[in-house]
Amino acid sequence: MPLPICHEPKYKDQLDKFLRDWPISRVRTMPLTDYSRINNDTDESFRGSFCYALEHETPLGIGGGNALKFGVYEFRKPTKMQKALQDTRYAWDAELGKTAEDAYAKLRSQIIEVIEAAQAGEYAKLDSSPLRRALKWKIAFLYQNQDRPGIVGCVVEDALRDYFKEKVPGVDAMPVSQLHALAIEKGPERLCLNRVGWALWDAVKAEETEPTEDEPDEATTPNRGYWNFSYGQDDADGINDFETLLRTREIRADWLTTESLANLSADKDQGKADALELLDTEDQSEETKEAGRRPSFNFYHMGIPKGAILCYAADPTKSVEVIDERRVKFEGEEVSMTDVTQRLRGTSYYIGPMPHWTYKGEKLSNYYNRTYPSRKPTGTALMCWLFAKKMKAGDVVFARQSKTQDYIAGLVVSDYQFDTNRETYQHYRKVQWLTTNRVHVARAADIITKALTDISYGNWLSYVDEIAAKLGIDLEALPPVPAATVMPNNPSMNKPTNVILYGPPGTGKTYRTRGHALKVCLGLPEDTEESVAKDKFAELIREKRVAFATFHQSYDYSDFIIGFKPVAHENGSMGFKVRKGLLMRIAEEAAKHPEQSYLLIIDEINRGNVSKIFGELITLIESDKRAGAGFQVEVTLPCAYEGADGKETCQFSLPSNLHFLGTMNTADRSIALLDTALRRRFEFKHTPPQPEMLSNDLDGINLQTLLTKLNNTLKDKVGQDHQVGHAWFPLAGKKDATAQDVVDAFKNKILPLLEEWFYDDEKGKQELLGQFTEGNVVTAKSLAAYSTK
């Protein structure tokens, strides 16, 4: 009798639901919006789509990597990706077609061919399918003929081949479909094909032991350490690529820990053990994410029953009660474990709950590891210890682009740093780069390919000499080892940001600029306590790290960039003199202090003539065109000015530590009518009305219902962009608010808007006014009636 695809209830239920929701009959006519979809107004990502179900709601994970693995995907914001094309909504593999619809039509036909072959049990046909490998074998696994199954739960072809390399002759030449058949026949014995794949993968990874390296001999180890550091290759988001490496003057890592590594033991073995404890979460390693070996957090599978009481390890007086397989009750509220952990630790970034909670005195991570045993990430733990404890100021780093032997070199100039305000790459050290042009060193291919390798001893030293010689560095002539410096947090140096907050009037866009400034310039949360936020923002203004402009029809290039302005001479005559505009002034300040972030806020950005105001500098806004970036662009200004060196010049470039934030009312002009060049270079963040921030009973007026009803009517009659924001009403919790405040808001702000929006529709205006007025007069009574009927 053949093995079932899945035997465990959870995964069997997932598989059955997927096949019910996505039969081949539906896939044949499935539109692109069902294949991949994004909801920009929520955090639900592409839930409900075929791709979401494949990645998150079915057995055998294919998490990790980028979204191009699906062939076509809808994005929240455009990103540069090799071998991809994109329009304003979708990105897709360039080999599939010239448009998203053409690409998807070809992709869907490939998916149908894979499903048909899998359902017919004709697995050999899959080998010639052009569908991307992980996508192909995941789909084949799900749709395979359950009476004649032939695909095990592993989408990594190399893992299948490696498992049988020493066991079966000729395995290197076998097609992948035969490898799956071999895994069913001679692979690990398990109760289902899903678990066969897991066991096979675990066996392969267990054989990948750390490369044998001689322990360093203190007698031959130099005073200065030498390191091989690998960084990202053409990172699509500019987070850890070459330009970012140079601009931030950092080497950094994204190890999945929720704690600083500063407290690791100085002893190597104990320090590795300490690091393992920090790494021991359900998102334990990149291998785990990519292979999907271990399921996500689930109380019931770990043997923790409903009603169990869990205690917070750092403060056992804090506890939660298990509600179902993933949620708990905390302070009367049903929430996820991650939510509670974030709340207790006062952070907003993701935190794996298991190392932080106990059940009957034992950490949840121990229950998880017993339920889903897996190889410990010892290699990563060693790198954590080396980076935090062994590396020191004055060491030489040879930075190597991954998958190449292209190097630059630098001196470490800081202690280990950990910044929780960064969304990624929170572990870092500052570096003074000695070279900035990459040089190829062919022999360096022999150096162990890891994020970080200590090459300060033994045979590695010959590689050090060769790389240094190729880069033109005299190691003996380097400056003496400097004292380590603790660098200030600079959370916004990942890349320059260009953001526009857009939405109807009164949604708090201008108010939100302050929180954005605190986040970009200081790394503080956007919802920092009011009094602190006010003082910090004022300090940024005093330090000239934040500048503010309001665009209007008379604002022009000479106000913003540079131009001739009239001046009065001492003899009473008039003349003209070159004056730097607001952008140039803050750009020069930012260039003087590259370790700090600067922000230029542009209110009402859509009311100005953007082409006229920005001129040729619109090109410089892009991150890869900034000073020090890979495609640095300098523009020639129409008039000369005095540069930082005191000499006259016409050349100008924007520094990478200058950020832009704009606001725009969609009631004045929709996004579609904005300058095309501006739209391409800014990320747009919607700020919709939020009725939930208002009171549901203010002197008898339900403000939440009032605003919702009013906006629903406005959307129907004058369009989505013409709504009223919540900020014009008293927010919930404002103790001295009265119904008269609401009446005043209508009289002074809302009615004048309605006059404008219904300028050509007197009948429509009167119909609307009749709903919340008495004889065309706004009263507290009329608003109360409108909000409750």
Short mmCIF file of N, CA and C in Angstrom, two decimals, residues 512-636:
data_model
loop_
_atom_site.label_atom_id
_atom_site.label_comp_id
_atom_site.label_asym_id
_atom_site.label_seq_id
_atom_site.Cartn_x
_atom_site.Cartn_y
_atom_site.Cartn_z
N ARG A 512 1.82 63.48 11.48
CA ARG A 512 2.64 62.27 11.44
C ARG A 512 4.07 62.54 10.98
N THR A 513 4.31 63.71 10.39
CA THR A 513 5.67 64.02 9.95
C THR A 513 6.63 64.07 11.14
N ARG A 514 6.13 64.48 12.29
CA ARG A 514 6.99 64.55 13.47
C ARG A 514 7.46 63.15 13.89
N GLY A 515 6.52 62.22 13.96
CA GLY A 515 6.89 60.85 14.32
C GLY A 515 7.83 60.24 13.31
N HIS A 516 7.60 60.54 12.03
CA HIS A 516 8.49 60.03 10.98
C HIS A 516 9.90 60.59 11.16
N ALA A 517 9.99 61.87 11.51
CA ALA A 517 11.30 62.49 11.72
C ALA A 517 12.04 61.84 12.88
N LEU A 518 11.34 61.54 13.96
CA LEU A 518 11.97 60.89 15.11
C LEU A 518 12.48 59.51 14.74
N LYS A 519 11.71 58.80 13.92
CA LYS A 519 12.12 57.45 13.53
C LYS A 519 13.33 57.50 12.60
N VAL A 520 13.28 58.36 11.60
CA VAL A 520 14.36 58.42 10.61
C VAL A 520 15.65 58.97 11.22
N CYS A 521 15.54 60.02 12.00
CA CYS A 521 16.74 60.71 12.48
C CYS A 521 17.28 60.15 13.79
N LEU A 522 16.41 59.63 14.65
CA LEU A 522 16.84 59.20 15.98
C LEU A 522 16.55 57.73 16.27
N GLY A 523 15.79 57.08 15.41
CA GLY A 523 15.45 55.69 15.66
C GLY A 523 14.41 55.49 16.72
N LEU A 524 13.68 56.55 17.09
CA LEU A 524 12.64 56.44 18.10
C LEU A 524 11.34 55.94 17.48
N PRO A 525 10.47 55.30 18.27
CA PRO A 525 9.18 54.88 17.73
C PRO A 525 8.35 56.08 17.29
N GLU A 526 7.53 55.90 16.28
CA GLU A 526 6.70 57.00 15.79
C GLU A 526 5.67 57.44 16.83
N ASP A 527 5.31 56.52 17.73
CA ASP A 527 4.32 56.87 18.75
C ASP A 527 4.99 57.23 20.08
N THR A 528 6.18 57.81 20.01
CA THR A 528 6.88 58.26 21.23
C THR A 528 5.99 59.20 22.03
N GLU A 529 6.06 59.08 23.36
CA GLU A 529 5.23 59.91 24.26
C GLU A 529 5.30 61.38 23.87
N GLU A 530 4.15 62.05 23.94
CA GLU A 530 3.98 63.39 23.38
C GLU A 530 5.03 64.39 23.84
N SER A 531 5.25 64.49 25.14
CA SER A 531 6.19 65.51 25.64
C SER A 531 7.61 65.23 25.16
N VAL A 532 7.99 63.95 25.15
CA VAL A 532 9.34 63.59 24.68
C VAL A 532 9.46 63.88 23.19
N ALA A 533 8.43 63.50 22.43
CA ALA A 533 8.46 63.71 20.99
C ALA A 533 8.58 65.19 20.65
N LYS A 534 7.86 66.02 21.38
CA LYS A 534 7.89 67.46 21.13
C LYS A 534 9.28 68.02 21.35
N ASP A 535 9.93 67.62 22.45
CA ASP A 535 11.27 68.13 22.77
C ASP A 535 12.30 67.63 21.76
N LYS A 536 12.21 66.34 21.41
CA LYS A 536 13.19 65.77 20.48
C LYS A 536 13.07 66.39 19.10
N PHE A 537 11.83 66.64 18.68
CA PHE A 537 11.63 67.25 17.37
C PHE A 537 12.17 68.67 17.34
N ALA A 538 11.93 69.40 18.42
CA ALA A 538 12.45 70.77 18.50
C ALA A 538 13.97 70.77 18.45
N GLU A 539 14.57 69.76 19.07
CA GLU A 539 16.03 69.65 19.06
C GLU A 539 16.55 69.37 17.66
N LEU A 540 15.85 68.54 16.92
CA LEU A 540 16.25 68.26 15.53
C LEU A 540 16.16 69.52 14.67
N ILE A 541 15.15 70.33 14.91
CA ILE A 541 15.01 71.59 14.18
C ILE A 541 16.18 72.52 14.51
N ARG A 542 16.51 72.63 15.81
CA ARG A 542 17.62 73.50 16.22
C ARG A 542 18.94 73.04 15.61
N GLU A 543 19.14 71.74 15.52
CA GLU A 543 20.38 71.20 14.96
C GLU A 543 20.39 71.21 13.44
N LYS A 544 19.30 71.71 12.84
CA LYS A 544 19.16 71.81 11.38
C LYS A 544 19.20 70.44 10.71
N ARG A 545 18.73 69.41 11.44
CA ARG A 545 18.65 68.07 10.87
C ARG A 545 17.29 67.82 10.24
N VAL A 546 16.35 68.70 10.50
CA VAL A 546 15.03 68.64 9.86
C VAL A 546 14.71 70.01 9.31
N ALA A 547 14.30 70.05 8.06
CA ALA A 547 13.87 71.30 7.43
C ALA A 547 12.46 71.11 6.89
N PHE A 548 11.72 72.20 6.75
CA PHE A 548 10.30 72.13 6.42
C PHE A 548 9.99 73.14 5.31
N ALA A 549 9.27 72.67 4.31
CA ALA A 549 8.84 73.56 3.22
C ALA A 549 7.39 73.24 2.88
N THR A 550 6.67 74.24 2.38
CA THR A 550 5.31 74.03 1.88
C THR A 550 5.29 74.47 0.42
N PHE A 551 4.97 73.55 -0.47
CA PHE A 551 4.93 73.89 -1.89
C PHE A 551 3.64 74.64 -2.20
N HIS A 552 3.75 75.58 -3.13
CA HIS A 552 2.57 76.29 -3.63
C HIS A 552 2.88 76.73 -5.05
N GLN A 553 1.94 77.36 -5.70
CA GLN A 553 2.09 77.65 -7.13
C GLN A 553 3.20 78.64 -7.44
N SER A 554 3.58 79.46 -6.46
CA SER A 554 4.63 80.45 -6.71
C SER A 554 6.02 79.93 -6.32
N TYR A 555 6.08 78.79 -5.66
CA TYR A 555 7.35 78.22 -5.21
C TYR A 555 8.11 77.70 -6.43
N ASP A 556 9.41 78.01 -6.54
CA ASP A 556 10.12 77.60 -7.75
C ASP A 556 11.54 77.11 -7.44
N TYR A 557 12.27 76.84 -8.51
CA TYR A 557 13.62 76.26 -8.45
C TYR A 557 14.56 77.12 -7.61
N SER A 558 14.45 78.42 -7.74
CA SER A 558 15.36 79.30 -7.01
C SER A 558 15.09 79.28 -5.51
N ASP A 559 13.86 78.98 -5.11
CA ASP A 559 13.54 78.86 -3.68
C ASP A 559 14.05 77.53 -3.12
N PHE A 560 14.01 76.50 -3.96
CA PHE A 560 14.28 75.15 -3.47
C PHE A 560 15.73 74.73 -3.71
N ILE A 561 16.30 75.07 -4.85
CA ILE A 561 17.65 74.61 -5.20
C ILE A 561 18.63 75.79 -5.13
N ILE A 562 18.65 76.59 -6.14
CA ILE A 562 19.59 77.72 -6.21
C ILE A 562 19.11 78.71 -7.26
N GLY A 563 19.46 79.97 -7.09
CA GLY A 563 19.07 80.96 -8.08
C GLY A 563 19.53 82.36 -7.70
N PHE A 564 19.32 83.27 -8.57
CA PHE A 564 19.68 84.67 -8.33
C PHE A 564 18.53 85.37 -7.60
N LYS A 565 18.86 86.04 -6.52
CA LYS A 565 17.88 86.77 -5.74
C LYS A 565 18.30 88.25 -5.66
N PRO A 566 17.31 89.17 -5.65
CA PRO A 566 17.66 90.60 -5.57
C PRO A 566 18.23 90.95 -4.20
N VAL A 567 19.25 91.81 -4.20
CA VAL A 567 19.85 92.29 -2.94
C VAL A 567 20.05 93.80 -3.05
N ALA A 568 20.01 94.46 -1.93
CA ALA A 568 20.22 95.92 -1.89
C ALA A 568 21.68 96.19 -1.53
N HIS A 569 22.36 97.03 -2.34
CA HIS A 569 23.74 97.41 -2.04
C HIS A 569 23.75 98.56 -1.05
N GLU A 570 24.94 98.80 -0.47
CA GLU A 570 25.06 99.87 0.52
C GLU A 570 24.77 101.24 -0.06
N ASN A 571 25.03 101.41 -1.36
CA ASN A 571 24.79 102.73 -1.98
C ASN A 571 23.32 102.90 -2.40
N GLY A 572 22.50 101.94 -2.04
CA GLY A 572 21.08 102.07 -2.34
C GLY A 572 20.65 101.46 -3.65
N SER A 573 21.63 101.01 -4.45
CA SER A 573 21.27 100.38 -5.72
C SER A 573 20.85 98.92 -5.49
N MET A 574 20.24 98.34 -6.48
CA MET A 574 19.79 96.95 -6.40
C MET A 574 20.64 96.09 -7.32
N GLY A 575 20.82 94.85 -6.94
CA GLY A 575 21.56 93.90 -7.75
C GLY A 575 21.05 92.49 -7.50
N PHE A 576 21.79 91.52 -8.02
CA PHE A 576 21.39 90.12 -7.84
C PHE A 576 22.57 89.31 -7.30
N LYS A 577 22.26 88.32 -6.48
CA LYS A 577 23.28 87.48 -5.89
C LYS A 577 22.78 86.04 -5.86
N VAL A 578 23.72 85.10 -6.05
CA VAL A 578 23.36 83.67 -6.00
C VAL A 578 23.00 83.29 -4.56
N ARG A 579 21.83 82.68 -4.39
CA ARG A 579 21.39 82.22 -3.08
C ARG A 579 21.06 80.72 -3.16
N LYS A 580 21.53 79.97 -2.18
CA LYS A 580 21.22 78.54 -2.12
C LYS A 580 19.81 78.36 -1.56
N GLY A 581 19.08 77.44 -2.16
CA GLY A 581 17.73 77.15 -1.69
C GLY A 581 17.72 76.17 -0.53
N LEU A 582 16.54 75.87 -0.06
CA LEU A 582 16.37 75.03 1.13
C LEU A 582 17.02 73.66 0.95
N LEU A 583 16.80 73.02 -0.20
CA LEU A 583 17.35 71.68 -0.41
C LEU A 583 18.87 71.70 -0.38
N MET A 584 19.48 72.66 -1.03
CA MET A 584 20.95 72.72 -1.04
C MET A 584 21.50 72.96 0.36
N ARG A 585 20.82 73.78 1.14
CA ARG A 585 21.33 74.08 2.48
C ARG A 585 21.31 72.84 3.38
N ILE A 586 20.21 72.11 3.37
CA ILE A 586 20.16 70.92 4.23
C ILE A 586 21.04 69.81 3.67
N ALA A 587 21.20 69.76 2.35
CA ALA A 587 22.09 68.75 1.75
C ALA A 587 23.54 69.00 2.17
N GLU A 588 23.94 70.26 2.21
CA GLU A 588 25.31 70.57 2.65
C GLU A 588 25.52 70.21 4.11
N GLU A 589 24.50 70.45 4.94
CA GLU A 589 24.60 70.06 6.36
C GLU A 589 24.73 68.55 6.47
N ALA A 590 23.94 67.82 5.70
CA ALA A 590 23.99 66.35 5.75
C ALA A 590 25.34 65.82 5.29
N ALA A 591 25.92 66.45 4.27
CA ALA A 591 27.22 66.01 3.78
C ALA A 591 28.33 66.20 4.81
N LYS A 592 28.17 67.21 5.68
CA LYS A 592 29.16 67.45 6.73
C LYS A 592 29.12 66.39 7.82
N HIS A 593 27.96 65.76 8.00
CA HIS A 593 27.77 64.80 9.10
C HIS A 593 27.18 63.50 8.56
N PRO A 594 27.99 62.71 7.82
CA PRO A 594 27.45 61.49 7.18
C PRO A 594 26.99 60.42 8.17
N GLU A 595 27.38 60.55 9.44
CA GLU A 595 26.97 59.56 10.44
C GLU A 595 25.56 59.83 10.98
N GLN A 596 24.95 60.97 10.59
CA GLN A 596 23.62 61.32 11.06
C GLN A 596 22.63 61.35 9.90
N SER A 597 21.37 61.17 10.22
CA SER A 597 20.32 61.24 9.20
C SER A 597 19.65 62.61 9.23
N TYR A 598 19.31 63.11 8.07
CA TYR A 598 18.64 64.40 7.91
C TYR A 598 17.33 64.18 7.15
N LEU A 599 16.36 65.06 7.39
CA LEU A 599 15.04 64.90 6.78
C LEU A 599 14.53 66.23 6.26
N LEU A 600 14.09 66.23 5.02
CA LEU A 600 13.43 67.40 4.43
C LEU A 600 11.94 67.07 4.28
N ILE A 601 11.10 67.82 4.98
CA ILE A 601 9.65 67.61 4.95
C ILE A 601 9.03 68.61 3.98
N ILE A 602 8.25 68.10 3.04
CA ILE A 602 7.60 68.96 2.05
C ILE A 602 6.09 68.80 2.21
N ASP A 603 5.45 69.78 2.81
CA ASP A 603 4.00 69.73 2.99
C ASP A 603 3.32 70.18 1.70
N GLU A 604 2.17 69.60 1.44
CA GLU A 604 1.38 69.95 0.24
C GLU A 604 2.22 69.82 -1.03
N ILE A 605 2.94 68.72 -1.15
CA ILE A 605 3.87 68.56 -2.27
C ILE A 605 3.16 68.58 -3.62
N ASN A 606 1.88 68.21 -3.65
CA ASN A 606 1.16 68.17 -4.91
C ASN A 606 0.65 69.53 -5.35
N ARG A 607 0.78 70.56 -4.51
CA ARG A 607 0.29 71.89 -4.90
C ARG A 607 1.33 72.69 -5.67
N GLY A 608 2.58 72.20 -5.68
CA GLY A 608 3.62 72.89 -6.43
C GLY A 608 3.84 72.25 -7.78
N ASN A 609 4.50 72.97 -8.65
CA ASN A 609 4.89 72.43 -9.96
C ASN A 609 6.21 71.68 -9.76
N VAL A 610 6.11 70.37 -9.56
CA VAL A 610 7.27 69.57 -9.17
C VAL A 610 8.39 69.66 -10.21
N SER A 611 8.06 69.58 -11.48
CA SER A 611 9.08 69.66 -12.53
C SER A 611 9.82 70.99 -12.46
N LYS A 612 9.10 72.05 -12.19
CA LYS A 612 9.70 73.38 -12.11
C LYS A 612 10.55 73.53 -10.85
N ILE A 613 10.10 72.95 -9.76
CA ILE A 613 10.80 73.13 -8.48
C ILE A 613 12.05 72.28 -8.39
N PHE A 614 11.94 70.99 -8.75
CA PHE A 614 13.08 70.07 -8.63
C PHE A 614 14.05 70.20 -9.79
N GLY A 615 13.53 70.48 -10.97
CA GLY A 615 14.40 70.57 -12.13
C GLY A 615 15.18 69.28 -12.33
N GLU A 616 16.49 69.40 -12.66
CA GLU A 616 17.31 68.22 -12.93
C GLU A 616 17.60 67.41 -11.68
N LEU A 617 17.33 67.98 -10.48
CA LEU A 617 17.63 67.25 -9.25
C LEU A 617 16.64 66.12 -8.96
N ILE A 618 15.59 66.01 -9.74
CA ILE A 618 14.66 64.90 -9.55
C ILE A 618 15.38 63.58 -9.74
N THR A 619 16.41 63.57 -10.59
CA THR A 619 17.19 62.35 -10.82
C THR A 619 17.97 61.93 -9.58
N LEU A 620 18.46 62.91 -8.82
CA LEU A 620 19.34 62.61 -7.70
C LEU A 620 18.62 61.99 -6.51
N ILE A 621 17.30 62.05 -6.50
CA ILE A 621 16.56 61.53 -5.35
C ILE A 621 16.73 60.03 -5.20
N GLU A 622 16.88 59.30 -6.30
CA GLU A 622 16.99 57.84 -6.25
C GLU A 622 18.21 57.43 -5.43
N SER A 623 18.08 56.32 -4.69
CA SER A 623 19.15 55.89 -3.77
C SER A 623 20.43 55.55 -4.50
N ASP A 624 20.34 54.94 -5.69
CA ASP A 624 21.56 54.55 -6.39
C ASP A 624 22.22 55.70 -7.14
N LYS A 625 21.59 56.88 -7.11
CA LYS A 625 22.19 58.06 -7.76
C LYS A 625 22.83 58.99 -6.74
N ARG A 626 22.76 58.65 -5.46
CA ARG A 626 23.29 59.53 -4.41
C ARG A 626 24.82 59.49 -4.38
N ALA A 627 25.41 60.43 -3.68
CA ALA A 627 26.86 60.48 -3.52
C ALA A 627 27.36 59.21 -2.86
N GLY A 628 28.38 58.59 -3.45
CA GLY A 628 28.95 57.37 -2.89
C GLY A 628 28.25 56.11 -3.33
N ALA A 629 27.12 56.22 -4.04
CA ALA A 629 26.39 55.04 -4.49
C ALA A 629 27.02 54.50 -5.78
N GLY A 630 26.51 53.34 -6.22
CA GLY A 630 27.10 52.68 -7.37
C GLY A 630 26.97 53.46 -8.66
N PHE A 631 25.90 54.25 -8.80
CA PHE A 631 25.69 55.04 -10.01
C PHE A 631 25.58 56.52 -9.66
N GLN A 632 26.51 56.98 -8.85
CA GLN A 632 26.48 58.37 -8.39
C GLN A 632 26.36 59.32 -9.58
N VAL A 633 25.43 60.25 -9.43
CA VAL A 633 25.22 61.25 -10.49
C VAL A 633 25.47 62.62 -9.92
N GLU A 634 26.22 63.42 -10.65
CA GLU A 634 26.40 64.85 -10.34
C GLU A 634 25.73 65.65 -11.44
N VAL A 635 24.95 66.64 -11.05
CA VAL A 635 24.32 67.49 -12.04
C VAL A 635 25.06 68.83 -12.10
N THR A 636 24.95 69.46 -13.22
CA THR A 636 25.55 70.78 -13.40
C THR A 636 24.46 71.83 -13.20
#
